Amino acid sequence: MLVNQLEVKNFRNIEYTGIEPCDAVNIIYGENAQGKTNLLESIWLFTGCRSFRGSRDSEVISFNSSKANLYMDFNAFDRDQSASLEISEGRKFILNGIKMKSSSQIMGEFLCVVFSPVHLSLVKEGPYERRRFLDVAISQLKPKYAITLSQYNKAIAQRNILLKDVAYHSELYDTLDIWEDRIAFFGSEIIRQRLGYINKLSLYTDEIYSGLSNEREKLEIGYVQQAIIGGDSKQELYENLKAQLYASRKNDLITGSTSVGPHRDDLSIKIDRLSARSYGSQGQQRSAALALKLGEAAVIKNFSGEQPVALLDDVMSELDVNRQNYILNHIRDWQVFITCCDPANVMQLKNGKRFMMQGGVVK
């Protein structure tokens, strides 16, 4: 997977700029607030996923502009391709001259992983960020998963509305069956996909974290269900989840929200059997988050046969020399984009390109 050319127009502080990166390491350097992260964000959006910064689409459009336009030529699956993205009231993707009906249609066409300071929330914050990490990672591999997730969230929203309305309209009680069936149908598939993904991811994260910590510590990850939905097959998961939803009705009618299902689950991250969130140092938490993201890239390559493009936003300056060297050696054969204020932080690189960014323009 290679980005051959990128053009960005009216995107955040970038009025217009372009870049022709090399197929190895590309360093984008410059002072703070010059647009370095914005450039990486523009590349990431071609995955079809939301901004890794959590921004709404309307927030990426430059002031005094009604739309942002992104263009990219890339090589994937042994052929040269082109894509464009227009962001205005919604997103309009065109891939190889064909208009996509939705963002989910472009998922899986351009594969990418990103690590930025915001990804420390994977370890430091609550379950939402870890669920989102799993969901975005799986959606890149299996675009239909994003549709399943959307359908599940809609069903949860409808059940929650009903839970509140039943108090005033008792005749609506029986309609809970309809939405619980949909929640169980889509939710069982989400659980199955997450479990399978974590099993694959753990094959890589242990080794990567061991390398980052100089083999001094052990990382373990696992899936944690708020309510245990057992089952060896999708059908068993479906039946068990549906039973749990029915059993939780009394309590859910009181709270007005759905208390069981994959929207309440979590990814457990432990270092030497202790919670990385509760007991990990800043360096351990950063290394754990890096291991998850580098492991994500390894899973993508194993699944698709394509090495994803790697985006590392202001990461290297926060690491000691040993961790920097490990990462640079680990990504030696990837196309990588690294942002930093001082290019001396990555002077170990012998091959690659350096680009200075100033005022939203690549110099």
Short mmCIF file of the C-alpha atoms (twelve columns), coordinates in Angstrom:
data_MODEL
# 
_entry.id   MODEL 
# 
loop_
_atom_site.group_PDB 
_atom_site.id 
_atom_site.type_symbol 
_atom_site.label_atom_id 
_atom_site.label_alt_id 
_atom_site.label_comp_id 
_atom_site.label_asym_id 
_atom_site.label_seq_id 
_atom_site.Cartn_x 
_atom_site.Cartn_y 
_atom_site.Cartn_z 
_atom_site.pdbx_PDB_model_num 
ATOM 1   C CA . MET A 1   0.000   0.000   0.000   1 
ATOM 2   C CA . LEU A 2   1.620   3.242   -1.164  1 
ATOM 3   C CA . VAL A 3   0.505   6.872   -1.397  1 
ATOM 4   C CA . ASN A 4   2.013   8.224   -4.626  1 
ATOM 5   C CA . GLN A 5   0.527   11.718  -4.600  1 
ATOM 6   C CA . LEU A 6   -1.721  13.766  -2.311  1 
ATOM 7   C CA . GLU A 7   -3.463  17.103  -2.873  1 
ATOM 8   C CA . VAL A 8   -5.357  18.921  -0.140  1 
ATOM 9   C CA . LYS A 9   -7.624  21.930  -0.599  1 
ATOM 10  C CA . ASN A 10  -9.555  23.986  1.982   1 
ATOM 11  C CA . PHE A 11  -8.922  21.460  4.715   1 
ATOM 12  C CA . ARG A 12  -8.519  23.005  8.176   1 
ATOM 13  C CA . ASN A 13  -5.611  25.507  7.865   1 
ATOM 14  C CA . ILE A 14  -4.522  24.117  4.484   1 
ATOM 15  C CA . GLU A 15  -5.748  26.338  1.650   1 
ATOM 16  C CA . TYR A 16  -3.886  24.239  -0.898  1 
ATOM 17  C CA . THR A 17  -0.865  21.990  -0.790  1 
ATOM 18  C CA . GLY A 18  0.423   18.795  -2.315  1 
ATOM 19  C CA . ILE A 19  3.011   16.130  -1.625  1 
ATOM 20  C CA . GLU A 20  4.719   13.344  -3.587  1 
ATOM 21  C CA . PRO A 21  6.039   11.032  -0.859  1 
ATOM 22  C CA . CYS A 22  8.639   8.291   -1.193  1 
ATOM 23  C CA . ASP A 23  7.791   4.648   -0.570  1 
ATOM 24  C CA . ALA A 24  9.768   4.546   2.701   1 
ATOM 25  C CA . VAL A 25  9.782   7.064   5.577   1 
ATOM 26  C CA . ASN A 26  8.461   10.577  5.039   1 
ATOM 27  C CA . ILE A 27  9.174   13.150  7.737   1 
ATOM 28  C CA . ILE A 28  6.885   16.181  7.910   1 
ATOM 29  C CA . TYR A 29  8.452   18.739  10.228  1 
ATOM 30  C CA . GLY A 30  7.803   22.307  11.298  1 
ATOM 31  C CA . GLU A 31  6.654   24.427  14.209  1 
ATOM 32  C CA . ASN A 32  3.432   23.717  16.072  1 
ATOM 33  C CA . ALA A 33  0.087   24.654  14.452  1 
ATOM 34  C CA . GLN A 34  1.481   24.655  10.907  1 
ATOM 35  C CA . GLY A 35  -0.730  21.832  9.595   1 
ATOM 36  C CA . LYS A 36  1.391   18.697  10.041  1 
ATOM 37  C CA . THR A 37  -1.340  16.685  11.779  1 
ATOM 38  C CA . ASN A 38  -3.914  18.033  9.323   1 
ATOM 39  C CA . LEU A 39  -1.935  16.508  6.464   1 
ATOM 40  C CA . LEU A 40  -1.925  13.087  8.161   1 
ATOM 41  C CA . GLU A 41  -5.631  13.424  8.910   1 
ATOM 42  C CA . SER A 42  -6.361  14.032  5.224   1 
ATOM 43  C CA . ILE A 43  -4.620  10.755  4.340   1 
ATOM 44  C CA . TRP A 44  -6.499  8.859   7.057   1 
ATOM 45  C CA . LEU A 45  -9.921  9.972   5.789   1 
ATOM 46  C CA . PHE A 46  -9.415  7.911   2.618   1 
ATOM 47  C CA . THR A 47  -9.978  4.826   4.782   1 
ATOM 48  C CA . GLY A 48  -13.646 5.862   4.963   1 
ATOM 49  C CA . CYS A 49  -13.459 6.155   8.765   1 
ATOM 50  C CA . ARG A 50  -14.139 9.179   10.935  1 
ATOM 51  C CA . SER A 51  -11.323 11.544  11.860  1 
ATOM 52  C CA . PHE A 52  -8.904  9.987   14.336  1 
ATOM 53  C CA . ARG A 53  -9.137  13.274  16.242  1 
ATOM 54  C CA . GLY A 54  -12.852 12.756  16.881  1 
ATOM 55  C CA . SER A 55  -13.829 15.802  14.807  1 
ATOM 56  C CA . ARG A 56  -17.072 16.188  12.915  1 
ATOM 57  C CA . ASP A 57  -16.761 16.582  9.143   1 
ATOM 58  C CA . SER A 58  -17.979 20.179  9.305   1 
ATOM 59  C CA . GLU A 59  -14.997 21.040  11.526  1 
ATOM 60  C CA . VAL A 60  -12.371 20.096  8.928   1 
ATOM 61  C CA . ILE A 61  -13.581 22.587  6.296   1 
ATOM 62  C CA . SER A 62  -11.511 25.782  6.151   1 
ATOM 63  C CA . PHE A 63  -13.056 29.032  7.315   1 
ATOM 64  C CA . ASN A 64  -14.728 30.974  4.492   1 
ATOM 65  C CA . SER A 65  -15.040 27.760  2.446   1 
ATOM 66  C CA . SER A 66  -18.125 25.664  1.804   1 
ATOM 67  C CA . LYS A 67  -16.267 22.428  1.146   1 
ATOM 68  C CA . ALA A 68  -12.938 20.650  1.426   1 
ATOM 69  C CA . ASN A 69  -11.457 18.584  -1.398  1 
ATOM 70  C CA . LEU A 70  -8.885  15.815  -1.101  1 
ATOM 71  C CA . TYR A 71  -7.237  13.901  -3.954  1 
ATOM 72  C CA . MET A 72  -4.946  10.893  -3.742  1 
ATOM 73  C CA . ASP A 73  -3.156  8.596   -6.173  1 
ATOM 74  C CA . PHE A 74  -2.148  5.335   -4.512  1 
ATOM 75  C CA . ASN A 75  -1.093  1.787   -5.243  1 
ATOM 76  C CA . ALA A 76  -3.036  -1.034  -3.644  1 
ATOM 77  C CA . PHE A 77  -3.556  -4.687  -4.474  1 
ATOM 78  C CA . ASP A 78  -0.981  -4.511  -7.275  1 
ATOM 79  C CA . ARG A 79  -2.581  -1.678  -9.222  1 
ATOM 80  C CA . ASP A 80  -2.461  2.107   -9.393  1 
ATOM 81  C CA . GLN A 81  -5.651  3.759   -8.222  1 
ATOM 82  C CA . SER A 82  -7.061  7.221   -7.626  1 
ATOM 83  C CA . ALA A 83  -9.552  8.570   -5.134  1 
ATOM 84  C CA . SER A 84  -11.137 11.889  -4.312  1 
ATOM 85  C CA . LEU A 85  -13.147 13.048  -1.332  1 
ATOM 86  C CA . GLU A 86  -15.362 16.113  -1.148  1 
ATOM 87  C CA . ILE A 87  -16.548 17.115  2.311   1 
ATOM 88  C CA . SER A 88  -19.435 19.561  2.536   1 
ATOM 89  C CA . GLU A 89  -22.786 18.680  4.094   1 
ATOM 90  C CA . GLY A 90  -21.717 15.059  3.762   1 
ATOM 91  C CA . ARG A 91  -18.935 13.015  2.175   1 
ATOM 92  C CA . LYS A 92  -18.652 12.274  -1.538  1 
ATOM 93  C CA . PHE A 93  -16.092 9.617   -2.464  1 
ATOM 94  C CA . ILE A 94  -15.013 8.820   -6.014  1 
ATOM 95  C CA . LEU A 95  -12.796 5.766   -6.487  1 
ATOM 96  C CA . ASN A 96  -11.214 5.175   -9.884  1 
ATOM 97  C CA . GLY A 97  -13.855 7.365   -11.498 1 
ATOM 98  C CA . ILE A 98  -16.792 5.637   -9.806  1 
ATOM 99  C CA . LYS A 99  -18.930 7.504   -7.271  1 
ATOM 100 C CA . MET A 100 -19.330 5.614   -3.992  1 
ATOM 101 C CA . LYS A 101 -22.793 5.505   -2.441  1 
ATOM 102 C CA . SER A 102 -21.450 5.724   1.119   1 
ATOM 103 C CA . SER A 103 -18.232 5.816   3.151   1 
ATOM 104 C CA . SER A 104 -18.574 2.113   3.915   1 
ATOM 105 C CA . GLN A 105 -18.078 1.328   0.216   1 
ATOM 106 C CA . ILE A 106 -14.536 2.678   0.224   1 
ATOM 107 C CA . MET A 107 -13.522 0.861   3.409   1 
ATOM 108 C CA . GLY A 108 -10.960 -1.813  2.656   1 
ATOM 109 C CA . GLU A 109 -9.742  -0.111  -0.528  1 
ATOM 110 C CA . PHE A 110 -7.084  2.038   1.164   1 
ATOM 111 C CA . LEU A 111 -5.603  0.578   4.357   1 
ATOM 112 C CA . CYS A 112 -3.906  2.695   6.966   1 
ATOM 113 C CA . VAL A 113 -3.005  2.795   10.660  1 
ATOM 114 C CA . VAL A 114 -2.481  5.954   12.683  1 
ATOM 115 C CA . PHE A 115 -0.902  6.684   16.037  1 
ATOM 116 C CA . SER A 116 -1.092  10.124  17.604  1 
ATOM 117 C CA . PRO A 117 -1.068  11.512  21.157  1 
ATOM 118 C CA . VAL A 118 -4.867  11.144  21.235  1 
ATOM 119 C CA . HIS A 119 -4.423  7.369   21.068  1 
ATOM 120 C CA . LEU A 120 -3.046  7.337   24.600  1 
ATOM 121 C CA . SER A 121 -6.745  7.423   25.480  1 
ATOM 122 C CA . LEU A 122 -6.825  3.773   24.395  1 
ATOM 123 C CA . VAL A 123 -5.138  2.950   27.673  1 
ATOM 124 C CA . LYS A 124 -5.832  5.954   29.890  1 
ATOM 125 C CA . GLU A 125 -9.531  6.614   29.301  1 
ATOM 126 C CA . GLY A 126 -12.763 4.626   29.599  1 
ATOM 127 C CA . PRO A 127 -14.118 1.697   27.536  1 
ATOM 128 C CA . TYR A 128 -15.563 3.829   24.707  1 
ATOM 129 C CA . GLU A 129 -12.140 4.559   23.198  1 
ATOM 130 C CA . ARG A 130 -11.129 0.894   23.290  1 
ATOM 131 C CA . ARG A 131 -14.412 -0.231  21.712  1 
ATOM 132 C CA . ARG A 132 -13.908 2.379   18.995  1 
ATOM 133 C CA . PHE A 133 -10.367 1.099   18.367  1 
ATOM 134 C CA . LEU A 134 -11.715 -2.427  17.841  1 
ATOM 135 C CA . ASP A 135 -14.598 -1.272  15.666  1 
ATOM 136 C CA . VAL A 136 -12.464 0.907   13.373  1 
ATOM 137 C CA . ALA A 137 -9.812  -1.806  13.026  1 
ATOM 138 C CA . ILE A 138 -12.364 -4.497  12.152  1 
ATOM 139 C CA . SER A 139 -14.215 -2.199  9.731   1 
ATOM 140 C CA . GLN A 140 -11.044 -1.702  7.661   1 
ATOM 141 C CA . LEU A 141 -10.749 -5.464  7.264   1 
ATOM 142 C CA . LYS A 142 -14.449 -6.214  6.895   1 
ATOM 143 C CA . PRO A 143 -16.433 -3.215  5.634   1 
ATOM 144 C CA . LYS A 144 -19.769 -4.994  6.268   1 
ATOM 145 C CA . TYR A 145 -18.936 -4.849  9.979   1 
ATOM 146 C CA . ALA A 146 -19.418 -1.061  9.907   1 
ATOM 147 C CA . ILE A 147 -22.943 -1.594  8.543   1 
ATOM 148 C CA . THR A 148 -23.675 -4.197  11.237  1 
ATOM 149 C CA . LEU A 149 -22.438 -1.770  13.904  1 
ATOM 150 C CA . SER A 150 -24.638 1.014   12.528  1 
ATOM 151 C CA . GLN A 151 -27.711 -1.247  12.536  1 
ATOM 152 C CA . TYR A 152 -26.947 -2.353  16.092  1 
ATOM 153 C CA . ASN A 153 -26.623 1.233   17.336  1 
ATOM 154 C CA . LYS A 154 -29.938 2.168   15.702  1 
ATOM 155 C CA . ALA A 155 -31.646 -0.774  17.391  1 
ATOM 156 C CA . ILE A 156 -30.176 0.200   20.780  1 
ATOM 157 C CA . ALA A 157 -31.408 3.784   20.293  1 
ATOM 158 C CA . GLN A 158 -34.928 2.559   19.446  1 
ATOM 159 C CA . ARG A 159 -35.080 0.237   22.465  1 
ATOM 160 C CA . ASN A 160 -33.907 3.046   24.732  1 
ATOM 161 C CA . ILE A 161 -36.677 5.308   23.421  1 
ATOM 162 C CA . LEU A 162 -39.230 2.564   24.048  1 
ATOM 163 C CA . LEU A 163 -37.943 1.958   27.573  1 
ATOM 164 C CA . LYS A 164 -38.777 5.564   28.399  1 
ATOM 165 C CA . ASP A 165 -42.121 5.618   26.529  1 
ATOM 166 C CA . VAL A 166 -43.533 2.397   28.034  1 
ATOM 167 C CA . ALA A 167 -44.149 4.191   31.337  1 
ATOM 168 C CA . TYR A 168 -46.686 6.398   29.545  1 
ATOM 169 C CA . HIS A 169 -47.887 3.936   26.879  1 
ATOM 170 C CA . SER A 170 -48.060 0.407   28.291  1 
ATOM 171 C CA . GLU A 171 -49.316 -0.942  24.968  1 
ATOM 172 C CA . LEU A 172 -45.777 -0.444  23.596  1 
ATOM 173 C CA . TYR A 173 -44.305 -3.035  25.977  1 
ATOM 174 C CA . ASP A 174 -44.657 -5.966  23.564  1 
ATOM 175 C CA . THR A 175 -42.775 -4.079  20.820  1 
ATOM 176 C CA . LEU A 176 -39.608 -4.457  22.893  1 
ATOM 177 C CA . ASP A 177 -39.421 -7.997  21.478  1 
ATOM 178 C CA . ILE A 178 -38.835 -6.622  17.979  1 
ATOM 179 C CA . TRP A 179 -35.903 -4.432  18.936  1 
ATOM 180 C CA . GLU A 180 -34.374 -7.009  21.269  1 
ATOM 181 C CA . ASP A 181 -34.367 -9.498  18.423  1 
ATOM 182 C CA . ARG A 182 -32.520 -6.997  16.210  1 
ATOM 183 C CA . ILE A 183 -30.092 -6.111  18.977  1 
ATOM 184 C CA . ALA A 184 -29.358 -9.804  19.556  1 
ATOM 185 C CA . PHE A 185 -28.971 -10.464 15.809  1 
ATOM 186 C CA . PHE A 186 -26.500 -7.652  15.152  1 
ATOM 187 C CA . GLY A 187 -24.922 -7.716  18.611  1 
ATOM 188 C CA . SER A 188 -24.002 -11.406 18.404  1 
ATOM 189 C CA . GLU A 189 -22.103 -10.735 15.185  1 
ATOM 190 C CA . ILE A 190 -20.268 -7.781  16.768  1 
ATOM 191 C CA . ILE A 191 -19.189 -9.921  19.725  1 
ATOM 192 C CA . ARG A 192 -18.067 -12.725 17.417  1 
ATOM 193 C CA . GLN A 193 -16.012 -10.390 15.237  1 
ATOM 194 C CA . ARG A 194 -14.420 -8.630  18.216  1 
ATOM 195 C CA . LEU A 195 -13.432 -11.909 19.859  1 
ATOM 196 C CA . GLY A 196 -11.886 -13.158 16.620  1 
ATOM 197 C CA . TYR A 197 -10.017 -9.907  16.073  1 
ATOM 198 C CA . ILE A 198 -8.569  -9.801  19.599  1 
ATOM 199 C CA . ASN A 199 -7.351  -13.380 19.218  1 
ATOM 200 C CA . LYS A 200 -5.468  -12.364 16.052  1 
ATOM 201 C CA . LEU A 201 -4.205  -9.077  17.511  1 
ATOM 202 C CA . SER A 202 -2.789  -10.715 20.629  1 
ATOM 203 C CA . LEU A 203 -0.488  -12.842 18.463  1 
ATOM 204 C CA . TYR A 204 1.433   -9.655  17.608  1 
ATOM 205 C CA . THR A 205 1.010   -7.259  20.539  1 
ATOM 206 C CA . ASP A 206 2.856   -9.508  22.998  1 
ATOM 207 C CA . GLU A 207 5.974   -9.637  20.823  1 
ATOM 208 C CA . ILE A 208 5.858   -5.938  19.926  1 
ATOM 209 C CA . TYR A 209 5.473   -4.810  23.539  1 
ATOM 210 C CA . SER A 210 8.277   -7.144  24.574  1 
ATOM 211 C CA . GLY A 211 10.526  -5.418  22.024  1 
ATOM 212 C CA . LEU A 212 9.495   -1.950  23.198  1 
ATOM 213 C CA . SER A 213 10.203  -2.828  26.848  1 
ATOM 214 C CA . ASN A 214 13.452  -4.657  26.132  1 
ATOM 215 C CA . GLU A 215 11.753  -7.912  27.180  1 
ATOM 216 C CA . ARG A 216 11.302  -6.686  30.747  1 
ATOM 217 C CA . GLU A 217 7.485   -6.758  30.774  1 
ATOM 218 C CA . LYS A 218 4.579   -8.759  29.356  1 
ATOM 219 C CA . LEU A 219 1.450   -7.315  27.734  1 
ATOM 220 C CA . GLU A 220 -1.840  -9.203  27.750  1 
ATOM 221 C CA . ILE A 221 -5.086  -8.181  26.050  1 
ATOM 222 C CA . GLY A 222 -8.537  -9.728  26.235  1 
ATOM 223 C CA . TYR A 223 -12.248 -9.077  25.691  1 
ATOM 224 C CA . VAL A 224 -14.299 -8.114  28.742  1 
ATOM 225 C CA . GLN A 225 -18.080 -8.433  28.605  1 
ATOM 226 C CA . GLN A 226 -20.150 -6.310  30.961  1 
ATOM 227 C CA . ALA A 227 -22.651 -9.208  31.023  1 
ATOM 228 C CA . ILE A 228 -21.249 -12.574 30.008  1 
ATOM 229 C CA . ILE A 229 -22.808 -13.626 26.701  1 
ATOM 230 C CA . GLY A 230 -21.455 -17.132 26.292  1 
ATOM 231 C CA . GLY A 231 -21.577 -19.249 23.162  1 
ATOM 232 C CA . ASP A 232 -19.325 -21.023 20.687  1 
ATOM 233 C CA . SER A 233 -21.336 -20.009 17.621  1 
ATOM 234 C CA . LYS A 234 -23.166 -16.932 16.378  1 
ATOM 235 C CA . GLN A 235 -26.502 -18.704 16.968  1 
ATOM 236 C CA . GLU A 236 -25.631 -19.416 20.603  1 
ATOM 237 C CA . LEU A 237 -24.433 -15.855 21.099  1 
ATOM 238 C CA . TYR A 238 -27.685 -14.598 19.547  1 
ATOM 239 C CA . GLU A 239 -29.886 -16.749 21.783  1 
ATOM 240 C CA . ASN A 240 -27.940 -15.926 24.936  1 
ATOM 241 C CA . LEU A 241 -27.863 -12.191 24.247  1 
ATOM 242 C CA . LYS A 242 -31.607 -12.183 23.564  1 
ATOM 243 C CA . ALA A 243 -32.216 -13.988 26.847  1 
ATOM 244 C CA . GLN A 244 -30.033 -11.458 28.699  1 
ATOM 245 C CA . LEU A 245 -31.932 -8.550  27.172  1 
ATOM 246 C CA . TYR A 246 -35.257 -10.038 28.277  1 
ATOM 247 C CA . ALA A 247 -33.911 -10.691 31.766  1 
ATOM 248 C CA . SER A 248 -32.694 -7.102  32.095  1 
ATOM 249 C CA . ARG A 249 -36.007 -5.482  31.101  1 
ATOM 250 C CA . LYS A 250 -37.174 -4.695  34.630  1 
ATOM 251 C CA . ASN A 251 -33.980 -2.859  35.501  1 
ATOM 252 C CA . ASP A 252 -33.709 -1.217  32.076  1 
ATOM 253 C CA . LEU A 253 -37.261 0.155   32.336  1 
ATOM 254 C CA . ILE A 254 -36.197 1.916   35.538  1 
ATOM 255 C CA . THR A 255 -32.982 3.392   34.100  1 
ATOM 256 C CA . GLY A 256 -34.302 4.020   30.581  1 
ATOM 257 C CA . SER A 257 -31.230 2.499   28.939  1 
ATOM 258 C CA . THR A 258 -30.017 -0.878  27.669  1 
ATOM 259 C CA . SER A 259 -27.611 -2.407  30.175  1 
ATOM 260 C CA . VAL A 260 -26.326 -5.468  28.282  1 
ATOM 261 C CA . GLY A 261 -24.708 -5.911  24.886  1 
ATOM 262 C CA . PRO A 262 -21.444 -5.157  23.105  1 
ATOM 263 C CA . HIS A 263 -21.976 -1.397  23.485  1 
ATOM 264 C CA . ARG A 264 -21.042 -1.911  27.155  1 
ATOM 265 C CA . ASP A 265 -18.010 -4.191  26.624  1 
ATOM 266 C CA . ASP A 266 -14.323 -3.389  26.931  1 
ATOM 267 C CA . LEU A 267 -10.835 -4.351  25.812  1 
ATOM 268 C CA . SER A 268 -8.673  -5.372  28.763  1 
ATOM 269 C CA . ILE A 269 -5.018  -4.227  28.642  1 
ATOM 270 C CA . LYS A 270 -2.701  -5.626  31.311  1 
ATOM 271 C CA . ILE A 271 1.032   -5.299  31.915  1 
ATOM 272 C CA . ASP A 272 2.461   -8.065  34.059  1 
ATOM 273 C CA . ARG A 273 -1.145  -8.998  34.986  1 
ATOM 274 C CA . LEU A 274 -1.984  -5.522  36.297  1 
ATOM 275 C CA . SER A 275 -4.338  -3.024  34.640  1 
ATOM 276 C CA . ALA A 276 -2.309  -0.704  32.416  1 
ATOM 277 C CA . ARG A 277 -4.918  2.002   32.955  1 
ATOM 278 C CA . SER A 278 -4.799  1.853   36.762  1 
ATOM 279 C CA . TYR A 279 -1.200  0.897   37.438  1 
ATOM 280 C CA . GLY A 280 0.832   1.581   34.287  1 
ATOM 281 C CA . SER A 281 3.375   4.394   34.168  1 
ATOM 282 C CA . GLN A 282 3.226   7.019   31.415  1 
ATOM 283 C CA . GLY A 283 5.918   5.140   29.472  1 
ATOM 284 C CA . GLN A 284 4.156   1.791   29.901  1 
ATOM 285 C CA . GLN A 285 0.841   3.225   28.770  1 
ATOM 286 C CA . ARG A 286 2.429   4.816   25.691  1 
ATOM 287 C CA . SER A 287 4.221   1.562   24.829  1 
ATOM 288 C CA . ALA A 288 0.987   -0.431  25.253  1 
ATOM 289 C CA . ALA A 289 -0.898  1.930   22.940  1 
ATOM 290 C CA . LEU A 290 1.929   1.727   20.383  1 
ATOM 291 C CA . ALA A 291 1.884   -2.079  20.579  1 
ATOM 292 C CA . LEU A 292 -1.858  -2.089  19.855  1 
ATOM 293 C CA . LYS A 293 -1.458  0.156   16.814  1 
ATOM 294 C CA . LEU A 294 1.569   -1.676  15.401  1 
ATOM 295 C CA . GLY A 295 -0.253  -4.950  16.064  1 
ATOM 296 C CA . GLU A 296 -3.234  -3.570  14.144  1 
ATOM 297 C CA . ALA A 297 -0.958  -3.045  11.138  1 
ATOM 298 C CA . ALA A 298 0.336   -6.628  11.404  1 
ATOM 299 C CA . VAL A 299 -3.216  -8.011  11.429  1 
ATOM 300 C CA . ILE A 300 -4.092  -5.952  8.354   1 
ATOM 301 C CA . LYS A 301 -1.100  -7.292  6.459   1 
ATOM 302 C CA . ASN A 302 -1.834  -10.879 7.489   1 
ATOM 303 C CA . PHE A 303 -5.496  -10.551 6.480   1 
ATOM 304 C CA . SER A 304 -5.168  -8.595  3.236   1 
ATOM 305 C CA . GLY A 305 -1.608  -9.284  2.072   1 
ATOM 306 C CA . GLU A 306 -1.103  -5.496  1.935   1 
ATOM 307 C CA . GLN A 307 1.178   -3.565  4.279   1 
ATOM 308 C CA . PRO A 308 -0.900  -0.576  5.434   1 
ATOM 309 C CA . VAL A 309 0.414   2.967   5.313   1 
ATOM 310 C CA . ALA A 310 1.513   4.106   8.794   1 
ATOM 311 C CA . LEU A 311 0.859   7.592   10.151  1 
ATOM 312 C CA . LEU A 312 2.854   8.510   13.273  1 
ATOM 313 C CA . ASP A 313 1.861   11.910  14.593  1 
ATOM 314 C CA . ASP A 314 4.324   13.522  17.014  1 
ATOM 315 C CA . VAL A 315 5.246   10.170  18.520  1 
ATOM 316 C CA . MET A 316 9.022   9.837   18.263  1 
ATOM 317 C CA . SER A 317 9.925   12.882  20.367  1 
ATOM 318 C CA . GLU A 318 8.182   11.349  23.396  1 
ATOM 319 C CA . LEU A 319 10.185  8.104   23.263  1 
ATOM 320 C CA . ASP A 320 13.663  7.219   24.454  1 
ATOM 321 C CA . VAL A 321 16.321  6.222   21.919  1 
ATOM 322 C CA . ASN A 322 15.799  2.466   22.405  1 
ATOM 323 C CA . ARG A 323 12.074  2.691   21.688  1 
ATOM 324 C CA . GLN A 324 12.689  4.993   18.719  1 
ATOM 325 C CA . ASN A 325 15.147  2.492   17.251  1 
ATOM 326 C CA . TYR A 326 12.757  -0.413  17.800  1 
ATOM 327 C CA . ILE A 327 9.919   1.383   16.006  1 
ATOM 328 C CA . LEU A 328 12.107  2.545   13.126  1 
ATOM 329 C CA . ASN A 329 13.426  -0.995  12.661  1 
ATOM 330 C CA . HIS A 330 9.918   -2.457  12.948  1 
ATOM 331 C CA . ILE A 331 8.524   -0.187  10.207  1 
ATOM 332 C CA . ARG A 332 11.599  -0.406  7.981   1 
ATOM 333 C CA . ASP A 333 9.707   -1.861  4.988   1 
ATOM 334 C CA . TRP A 334 6.553   0.259   5.342   1 
ATOM 335 C CA . GLN A 335 5.541   3.561   3.828   1 
ATOM 336 C CA . VAL A 336 5.447   5.810   6.879   1 
ATOM 337 C CA . PHE A 337 4.557   9.447   7.520   1 
ATOM 338 C CA . ILE A 338 6.098   10.890  10.696  1 
ATOM 339 C CA . THR A 339 5.402   14.378  11.997  1 
ATOM 340 C CA . CYS A 340 7.765   16.155  14.362  1 
ATOM 341 C CA . CYS A 341 8.901   19.654  15.271  1 
ATOM 342 C CA . ASP A 342 12.601  18.826  15.059  1 
ATOM 343 C CA . PRO A 343 13.746  16.376  12.341  1 
ATOM 344 C CA . ALA A 344 16.824  15.628  14.489  1 
ATOM 345 C CA . ASN A 345 14.543  13.339  16.516  1 
ATOM 346 C CA . VAL A 346 14.555  10.833  13.673  1 
ATOM 347 C CA . MET A 347 18.019  11.391  12.246  1 
ATOM 348 C CA . GLN A 348 18.658  7.628   12.571  1 
ATOM 349 C CA . LEU A 349 16.843  7.328   9.243   1 
ATOM 350 C CA . LYS A 350 19.179  6.810   6.344   1 
ATOM 351 C CA . ASN A 351 16.528  6.567   3.631   1 
ATOM 352 C CA . GLY A 352 13.474  8.704   3.143   1 
ATOM 353 C CA . LYS A 353 12.189  12.189  2.396   1 
ATOM 354 C CA . ARG A 354 11.852  15.273  4.546   1 
ATOM 355 C CA . PHE A 355 9.185   17.922  4.046   1 
ATOM 356 C CA . MET A 356 8.900   21.204  5.906   1 
ATOM 357 C CA . MET A 357 5.369   22.444  6.634   1 
ATOM 358 C CA . GLN A 358 4.698   26.121  7.238   1 
ATOM 359 C CA . GLY A 359 1.401   27.972  7.262   1 
ATOM 360 C CA . GLY A 360 -0.489  24.999  5.877   1 
ATOM 361 C CA . VAL A 361 1.878   24.550  2.929   1 
ATOM 362 C CA . VAL A 362 4.436   21.806  2.304   1 
ATOM 363 C CA . LYS A 363 7.694   23.483  1.309   1 
# 
